[in-house]
Amino acid sequence: MQIHRFLGIVSRLLLLVALLGSAPTNAQAQNTDLLADRAQQVIQQRCIVCHGCYDAPCQLKLEAHEGLRRGASKDLVYNGGRLSAANLTRLFDDGLTDQQWRDKGFFPVLDDTNPTMGSLYRMLQLKQAHPLNSEGPLPEGFDFSLYREQQCVKQESFDEYARNFPLAGMPYGLPGLSADEHSSMISWLEAGAPAPQSAPLSAQLQETLRAWESFLNKPDNKSRLMARYLYEHLFLASLYLEENGDIIWFRLIRSATPPGRNIGLLATRRPYDAPGVKDFYYRLQRMEVTPLDKVHMPYRFDKARLNWYRQLFIDTDYEVKSLPGYAPEVAGNPFKSFVDIPVDVRYRFLLEEAQFTIMNFIKGPVCRGQVALNVIEDHFWVMFVNPASDDPESNEAFLATESNNLRLPLTRTDTAIDILSWRKYAKSHAAYQQAKADFFVEQMDKKQRQITLRNIWLGDGKNDNAALTVFRHFDTASVVRGFVGEEPKSAWVIDYSLLERIHYLLVAGFDVYGSVSHQLESRLYMDFLRMEGELNFLLFLPPEVRKEWRDYWYRDAGERVVNHVFASSQVMARENGIRYETDDPKREFLMLMRERIHGAHAAPYDYRRVSSQPMLDAFQQLESSVGLHNSYLPQVSFLNVIGKNRDQAFTVIRNAGYSNIAQLFKESERRLPGEDNLTVVKGFIGAYPNYFFQVNEQDLAAFADDITAMKSAEDYKALQARFGVTRNAPWFWRLSDKFHQMYHQSRPIQAGYFDYNRYSGY
């Protein structure tokens, strides 16, 4: 064995010498590219699934080669108790060189002098030397909780780490790499971990790029205000250009250098912060990244989109006499900074890709969002006010008058003292709500009109963004097009100002590195916005049932909390012009909207279209059985159904029941596990699967029976033993690869790699 190992080392050294020659040949370059490509495939399938989002262990983010070069850090991005804002460590933004990252406390995981001594190299070797047991429970000592203590071992301390934690090699708590995968990684690391090479842009794509940057940097005020609006709404987008089936990813940034020159990135904490230079430009930066499902938000950026922007923002008749500044009171309030852009233009922009607009708040960089997300129900449907209807939110004069009351919480000191400003924001919001209610009643009386079905946007007969479903998975969430699942507990109807405020509160203005006061203010204000969406929905129901539903949603919440938005005003008692035919108007309205709104049937997620009768029976049994038994399941389970002529993937989502979600703390005390229900969908929903199940088609009835019969955690363990895929199952990676392949084949642009940081430890 020692001789074989010695010969292997010698062969790798010879390869390294060859690769480090002063004038590499084409063959050597091709070999380097081959090593990088093979290693990249392993990293994507085995490493990124735990080292992707901001909560990657030790901040070792591997979705790009820059993350590998940056290395690791012991600093935590997610720390709900910090009293002041944390050090910014955004990959691609806050450090551009190895030394800049070292100055921020990051240490290398590669050793450029002796690759075999690098932490990553030794982590892989440690796993090979101490593989997991392939049967039975994992050994004691593994901690898979999100807030587990992280070792973040440096190279000089690795020997001690290996002695203390021999089973903690990489991949952590999962099966090790295969012999071929391990060999590919080791050879690549010993060759200096060369970066994978990307093909240059074609002449056609370069021309498209030039057209975009020219369009975004025209000097007239109208174009400059449009470009600022686009940037503040698209700064998180995974922009893409497509050519011959190949997708090239970009992001929209601000640069100190004009188009045609190397980008001089201007990185600010928030997109509406002052850029720091007098003259700056909007540029498209190519992103050599592997899409991660949690933060992947694709947005088409082609010539058709550019022409639509021109028609919407430029060809529309309005004047911009002067540009807004970057004082926080203006820049953080879109109703002031963009007052010159007509409301209809802004709203149409947001509606065109409404899923993307909501996705920024649902996905984005917030990888751990319990505090931010316990403000929404686990399952609800979203509709939008018709931009052509008479709504206070579409009235230019009303919004301009109320712009001060529409202000959102601003972070002034990045310390806990900011929370002292909370009361004035609450008072402003209450004043706005009263003004809106009065304006609404006045306009309806003046025009002798009522709310009708015409007030709901139907998608113009072609846009499937008009109906959305949001799922909360405890501390993460998903948003998909269409009305997915059975009738939800609640629903939202969103108008322009609500959609804009959600974006500026939880996207443009939200800082994952911010202090506890910043995060608390954002959570408290989002309570108001959720209630607004629910109130808008209630107005489409008969007035005699509105309070009944409000009280059901807010059981034990207290009148003071609820009445902030659901005030006793003429609006709550106002008749609408909708005639109901059943004694269940909420269901009647939602089912009617499912028929009327374009794309609301959500065909891509409908398991009824692809299932056999036994599968239909099993899935319908799961969805119709509400109760305590469901509470033993995790939030998101991926289910692989296999049979003689079948190999399909489904997602089983648990929707948790609560008495109310209007309180920040004591969530467990408001849990009502007896109201938990399940949603089953074709394909994949959820970036963080908690567990895999693999079931033969003929056993689906038994699978459903076992779930509906569960009465304890032990029953769930029995279900896992019969149908589950444990972390140490020898076929874990094979099933993982299958799921990723299915996902990318069904949604080649939207798909990203899943994250296994929340995968069950059993």
JSON list of N, CA and C in Angstrom, two decimals, residues 498-538:
[
{"chain": "A", "resi": 498, "resn": "LEU", "atom": "N", "xyz": [-48.17, 48.77, -1.97]},
{"chain": "A", "resi": 498, "resn": "LEU", "atom": "CA", "xyz": [-47.82, 47.62, -1.12]},
{"chain": "A", "resi": 498, "resn": "LEU", "atom": "C", "xyz": [-46.67, 46.83, -1.73]},
{"chain": "A", "resi": 499, "resn": "LEU", "atom": "N", "xyz": [-46.72, 46.61, -3.03]},
{"chain": "A", "resi": 499, "resn": "LEU", "atom": "CA", "xyz": [-45.66, 45.88, -3.71]},
{"chain": "A", "resi": 499, "resn": "LEU", "atom": "C", "xyz": [-44.34, 46.64, -3.64]},
{"chain": "A", "resi": 500, "resn": "GLU", "atom": "N", "xyz": [-44.41, 47.94, -3.83]},
{"chain": "A", "resi": 500, "resn": "GLU", "atom": "CA", "xyz": [-43.21, 48.77, -3.78]},
{"chain": "A", "resi": 500, "resn": "GLU", "atom": "C", "xyz": [-42.62, 48.80, -2.37]},
{"chain": "A", "resi": 501, "resn": "ARG", "atom": "N", "xyz": [-43.47, 48.92, -1.36]},
{"chain": "A", "resi": 501, "resn": "ARG", "atom": "CA", "xyz": [-42.98, 48.97, 0.01]},
{"chain": "A", "resi": 501, "resn": "ARG", "atom": "C", "xyz": [-42.38, 47.64, 0.46]},
{"chain": "A", "resi": 502, "resn": "ILE", "atom": "N", "xyz": [-42.96, 46.53, 0.04]},
{"chain": "A", "resi": 502, "resn": "ILE", "atom": "CA", "xyz": [-42.37, 45.23, 0.35]},
{"chain": "A", "resi": 502, "resn": "ILE", "atom": "C", "xyz": [-40.95, 45.17, -0.19]},
{"chain": "A", "resi": 503, "resn": "HIS", "atom": "N", "xyz": [-40.76, 45.67, -1.41]},
{"chain": "A", "resi": 503, "resn": "HIS", "atom": "CA", "xyz": [-39.43, 45.62, -2.02]},
{"chain": "A", "resi": 503, "resn": "HIS", "atom": "C", "xyz": [-38.44, 46.49, -1.25]},
{"chain": "A", "resi": 504, "resn": "TYR", "atom": "N", "xyz": [-38.84, 47.70, -0.92]},
{"chain": "A", "resi": 504, "resn": "TYR", "atom": "CA", "xyz": [-37.88, 48.60, -0.26]},
{"chain": "A", "resi": 504, "resn": "TYR", "atom": "C", "xyz": [-37.68, 48.26, 1.21]},
{"chain": "A", "resi": 505, "resn": "LEU", "atom": "N", "xyz": [-38.64, 47.59, 1.82]},
{"chain": "A", "resi": 505, "resn": "LEU", "atom": "CA", "xyz": [-38.47, 47.18, 3.21]},
{"chain": "A", "resi": 505, "resn": "LEU", "atom": "C", "xyz": [-37.59, 45.94, 3.33]},
{"chain": "A", "resi": 506, "resn": "LEU", "atom": "N", "xyz": [-37.88, 44.92, 2.52]},
{"chain": "A", "resi": 506, "resn": "LEU", "atom": "CA", "xyz": [-37.26, 43.61, 2.71]},
{"chain": "A", "resi": 506, "resn": "LEU", "atom": "C", "xyz": [-36.25, 43.22, 1.65]},
{"chain": "A", "resi": 507, "resn": "VAL", "atom": "N", "xyz": [-36.02, 44.09, 0.68]},
{"chain": "A", "resi": 507, "resn": "VAL", "atom": "CA", "xyz": [-35.04, 43.79, -0.37]},
{"chain": "A", "resi": 507, "resn": "VAL", "atom": "C", "xyz": [-34.03, 44.93, -0.46]},
{"chain": "A", "resi": 508, "resn": "ALA", "atom": "N", "xyz": [-34.44, 46.04, -1.05]},
{"chain": "A", "resi": 508, "resn": "ALA", "atom": "CA", "xyz": [-33.50, 47.15, -1.24]},
{"chain": "A", "resi": 508, "resn": "ALA", "atom": "C", "xyz": [-32.99, 47.70, 0.09]},
{"chain": "A", "resi": 509, "resn": "GLY", "atom": "N", "xyz": [-33.86, 47.73, 1.11]},
{"chain": "A", "resi": 509, "resn": "GLY", "atom": "CA", "xyz": [-33.46, 48.33, 2.37]},
{"chain": "A", "resi": 509, "resn": "GLY", "atom": "C", "xyz": [-33.05, 47.34, 3.43]},
{"chain": "A", "resi": 510, "resn": "PHE", "atom": "N", "xyz": [-33.09, 46.04, 3.12]},
{"chain": "A", "resi": 510, "resn": "PHE", "atom": "CA", "xyz": [-32.78, 45.04, 4.15]},
{"chain": "A", "resi": 510, "resn": "PHE", "atom": "C", "xyz": [-31.31, 44.66, 4.09]},
{"chain": "A", "resi": 511, "resn": "ASP", "atom": "N", "xyz": [-30.71, 44.54, 5.27]},
{"chain": "A", "resi": 511, "resn": "ASP", "atom": "CA", "xyz": [-29.28, 44.26, 5.37]},
{"chain": "A", "resi": 511, "resn": "ASP", "atom": "C", "xyz": [-29.07, 43.04, 6.26]},
{"chain": "A", "resi": 512, "resn": "VAL", "atom": "N", "xyz": [-28.62, 41.94, 5.68]},
{"chain": "A", "resi": 512, "resn": "VAL", "atom": "CA", "xyz": [-28.41, 40.73, 6.48]},
{"chain": "A", "resi": 512, "resn": "VAL", "atom": "C", "xyz": [-27.28, 40.91, 7.48]},
{"chain": "A", "resi": 513, "resn": "TYR", "atom": "N", "xyz": [-26.45, 41.92, 7.27]},
{"chain": "A", "resi": 513, "resn": "TYR", "atom": "CA", "xyz": [-25.37, 42.22, 8.20]},
{"chain": "A", "resi": 513, "resn": "TYR", "atom": "C", "xyz": [-25.79, 43.27, 9.23]},
{"chain": "A", "resi": 514, "resn": "GLY", "atom": "N", "xyz": [-27.05, 43.68, 9.19]},
{"chain": "A", "resi": 514, "resn": "GLY", "atom": "CA", "xyz": [-27.50, 44.78, 10.02]},
{"chain": "A", "resi": 514, "resn": "GLY", "atom": "C", "xyz": [-27.67, 44.40, 11.48]},
{"chain": "A", "resi": 515, "resn": "SER", "atom": "N", "xyz": [-27.89, 45.41, 12.31]},
{"chain": "A", "resi": 515, "resn": "SER", "atom": "CA", "xyz": [-28.04, 45.22, 13.74]},
{"chain": "A", "resi": 515, "resn": "SER", "atom": "C", "xyz": [-29.40, 44.61, 14.06]},
{"chain": "A", "resi": 516, "resn": "VAL", "atom": "N", "xyz": [-29.57, 44.20, 15.32]},
{"chain": "A", "resi": 516, "resn": "VAL", "atom": "CA", "xyz": [-30.83, 43.59, 15.74]},
{"chain": "A", "resi": 516, "resn": "VAL", "atom": "C", "xyz": [-31.98, 44.59, 15.61]},
{"chain": "A", "resi": 517, "resn": "SER", "atom": "N", "xyz": [-31.71, 45.87, 15.84]},
{"chain": "A", "resi": 517, "resn": "SER", "atom": "CA", "xyz": [-32.79, 46.86, 15.73]},
{"chain": "A", "resi": 517, "resn": "SER", "atom": "C", "xyz": [-33.28, 46.98, 14.30]},
{"chain": "A", "resi": 518, "resn": "HIS", "atom": "N", "xyz": [-32.36, 46.94, 13.33]},
{"chain": "A", "resi": 518, "resn": "HIS", "atom": "CA", "xyz": [-32.75, 47.00, 11.92]},
{"chain": "A", "resi": 518, "resn": "HIS", "atom": "C", "xyz": [-33.65, 45.82, 11.56]},
{"chain": "A", "resi": 519, "resn": "GLN", "atom": "N", "xyz": [-33.26, 44.63, 11.97]},
{"chain": "A", "resi": 519, "resn": "GLN", "atom": "CA", "xyz": [-34.04, 43.45, 11.63]},
{"chain": "A", "resi": 519, "resn": "GLN", "atom": "C", "xyz": [-35.38, 43.44, 12.36]},
{"chain": "A", "resi": 520, "resn": "LEU", "atom": "N", "xyz": [-35.40, 43.96, 13.60]},
{"chain": "A", "resi": 520, "resn": "LEU", "atom": "CA", "xyz": [-36.64, 44.01, 14.35]},
{"chain": "A", "resi": 520, "resn": "LEU", "atom": "C", "xyz": [-37.62, 45.00, 13.73]},
{"chain": "A", "resi": 521, "resn": "GLU", "atom": "N", "xyz": [-37.13, 46.18, 13.34]},
{"chain": "A", "resi": 521, "resn": "GLU", "atom": "CA", "xyz": [-38.00, 47.16, 12.70]},
{"chain": "A", "resi": 521, "resn": "GLU", "atom": "C", "xyz": [-38.58, 46.62, 11.41]},
{"chain": "A", "resi": 522, "resn": "SER", "atom": "N", "xyz": [-37.76, 45.92, 10.62]},
{"chain": "A", "resi": 522, "resn": "SER", "atom": "CA", "xyz": [-38.24, 45.36, 9.36]},
{"chain": "A", "resi": 522, "resn": "SER", "atom": "C", "xyz": [-39.35, 44.35, 9.61]},
{"chain": "A", "resi": 523, "resn": "ARG", "atom": "N", "xyz": [-39.15, 43.51, 10.62]},
{"chain": "A", "resi": 523, "resn": "ARG", "atom": "CA", "xyz": [-40.16, 42.49, 10.95]},
{"chain": "A", "resi": 523, "resn": "ARG", "atom": "C", "xyz": [-41.46, 43.14, 11.42]},
{"chain": "A", "resi": 524, "resn": "LEU", "atom": "N", "xyz": [-41.36, 44.13, 12.29]},
{"chain": "A", "resi": 524, "resn": "LEU", "atom": "CA", "xyz": [-42.56, 44.78, 12.82]},
{"chain": "A", "resi": 524, "resn": "LEU", "atom": "C", "xyz": [-43.34, 45.50, 11.72]},
{"chain": "A", "resi": 525, "resn": "TYR", "atom": "N", "xyz": [-42.62, 46.17, 10.82]},
{"chain": "A", "resi": 525, "resn": "TYR", "atom": "CA", "xyz": [-43.31, 46.91, 9.76]},
{"chain": "A", "resi": 525, "resn": "TYR", "atom": "C", "xyz": [-43.95, 45.95, 8.76]},
{"chain": "A", "resi": 526, "resn": "MET", "atom": "N", "xyz": [-43.31, 44.79, 8.54]},
{"chain": "A", "resi": 526, "resn": "MET", "atom": "CA", "xyz": [-43.89, 43.83, 7.61]},
{"chain": "A", "resi": 526, "resn": "MET", "atom": "C", "xyz": [-45.22, 43.29, 8.12]},
{"chain": "A", "resi": 527, "resn": "ASP", "atom": "N", "xyz": [-45.42, 43.31, 9.44]},
{"chain": "A", "resi": 527, "resn": "ASP", "atom": "CA", "xyz": [-46.74, 42.96, 9.98]},
{"chain": "A", "resi": 527, "resn": "ASP", "atom": "C", "xyz": [-47.82, 43.84, 9.35]},
{"chain": "A", "resi": 528, "resn": "PHE", "atom": "N", "xyz": [-47.54, 45.14, 9.27]},
{"chain": "A", "resi": 528, "resn": "PHE", "atom": "CA", "xyz": [-48.50, 46.07, 8.69]},
{"chain": "A", "resi": 528, "resn": "PHE", "atom": "C", "xyz": [-48.77, 45.74, 7.22]},
{"chain": "A", "resi": 529, "resn": "LEU", "atom": "N", "xyz": [-47.70, 45.44, 6.49]},
{"chain": "A", "resi": 529, "resn": "LEU", "atom": "CA", "xyz": [-47.86, 45.19, 5.06]},
{"chain": "A", "resi": 529, "resn": "LEU", "atom": "C", "xyz": [-48.64, 43.90, 4.81]},
{"chain": "A", "resi": 530, "resn": "ARG", "atom": "N", "xyz": [-48.39, 42.88, 5.62]},
{"chain": "A", "resi": 530, "resn": "ARG", "atom": "CA", "xyz": [-49.17, 41.65, 5.47]},
{"chain": "A", "resi": 530, "resn": "ARG", "atom": "C", "xyz": [-50.65, 41.92, 5.70]},
{"chain": "A", "resi": 531, "resn": "MET", "atom": "N", "xyz": [-50.94, 42.68, 6.77]},
{"chain": "A", "resi": 531, "resn": "MET", "atom": "CA", "xyz": [-52.34, 42.98, 7.08]},
{"chain": "A", "resi": 531, "resn": "MET", "atom": "C", "xyz": [-52.99, 43.78, 5.97]},
{"chain": "A", "resi": 532, "resn": "GLU", "atom": "N", "xyz": [-52.25, 44.67, 5.33]},
{"chain": "A", "resi": 532, "resn": "GLU", "atom": "CA", "xyz": [-52.80, 45.42, 4.20]},
{"chain": "A", "resi": 532, "resn": "GLU", "atom": "C", "xyz": [-53.22, 44.48, 3.08]},
{"chain": "A", "resi": 533, "resn": "GLY", "atom": "N", "xyz": [-52.35, 43.52, 2.75]},
{"chain": "A", "resi": 533, "resn": "GLY", "atom": "CA", "xyz": [-52.69, 42.57, 1.70]},
{"chain": "A", "resi": 533, "resn": "GLY", "atom": "C", "xyz": [-53.90, 41.73, 2.06]},
{"chain": "A", "resi": 534, "resn": "GLU", "atom": "N", "xyz": [-54.00, 41.34, 3.33]},
{"chain": "A", "resi": 534, "resn": "GLU", "atom": "CA", "xyz": [-55.15, 40.55, 3.78]},
{"chain": "A", "resi": 534, "resn": "GLU", "atom": "C", "xyz": [-56.43, 41.39, 3.77]},
{"chain": "A", "resi": 535, "resn": "LEU", "atom": "N", "xyz": [-56.32, 42.67, 4.19]},
{"chain": "A", "resi": 535, "resn": "LEU", "atom": "CA", "xyz": [-57.49, 43.56, 4.16]},
{"chain": "A", "resi": 535, "resn": "LEU", "atom": "C", "xyz": [-57.98, 43.75, 2.74]},
{"chain": "A", "resi": 536, "resn": "ASN", "atom": "N", "xyz": [-57.06, 43.96, 1.81]},
{"chain": "A", "resi": 536, "resn": "ASN", "atom": "CA", "xyz": [-57.45, 44.10, 0.41]},
{"chain": "A", "resi": 536, "resn": "ASN", "atom": "C", "xyz": [-58.22, 42.87, -0.07]},
{"chain": "A", "resi": 537, "resn": "PHE", "atom": "N", "xyz": [-57.78, 41.69, 0.37]},
{"chain": "A", "resi": 537, "resn": "PHE", "atom": "CA", "xyz": [-58.47, 40.46, 0.00]},
{"chain": "A", "resi": 537, "resn": "PHE", "atom": "C", "xyz": [-59.87, 40.41, 0.62]},
{"chain": "A", "resi": 538, "resn": "LEU", "atom": "N", "xyz": [-59.98, 40.79, 1.90]},
{"chain": "A", "resi": 538, "resn": "LEU", "atom": "CA", "xyz": [-61.28, 40.72, 2.58]},
{"chain": "A", "resi": 538, "resn": "LEU", "atom": "C", "xyz": [-62.32, 41.61, 1.91]}
]
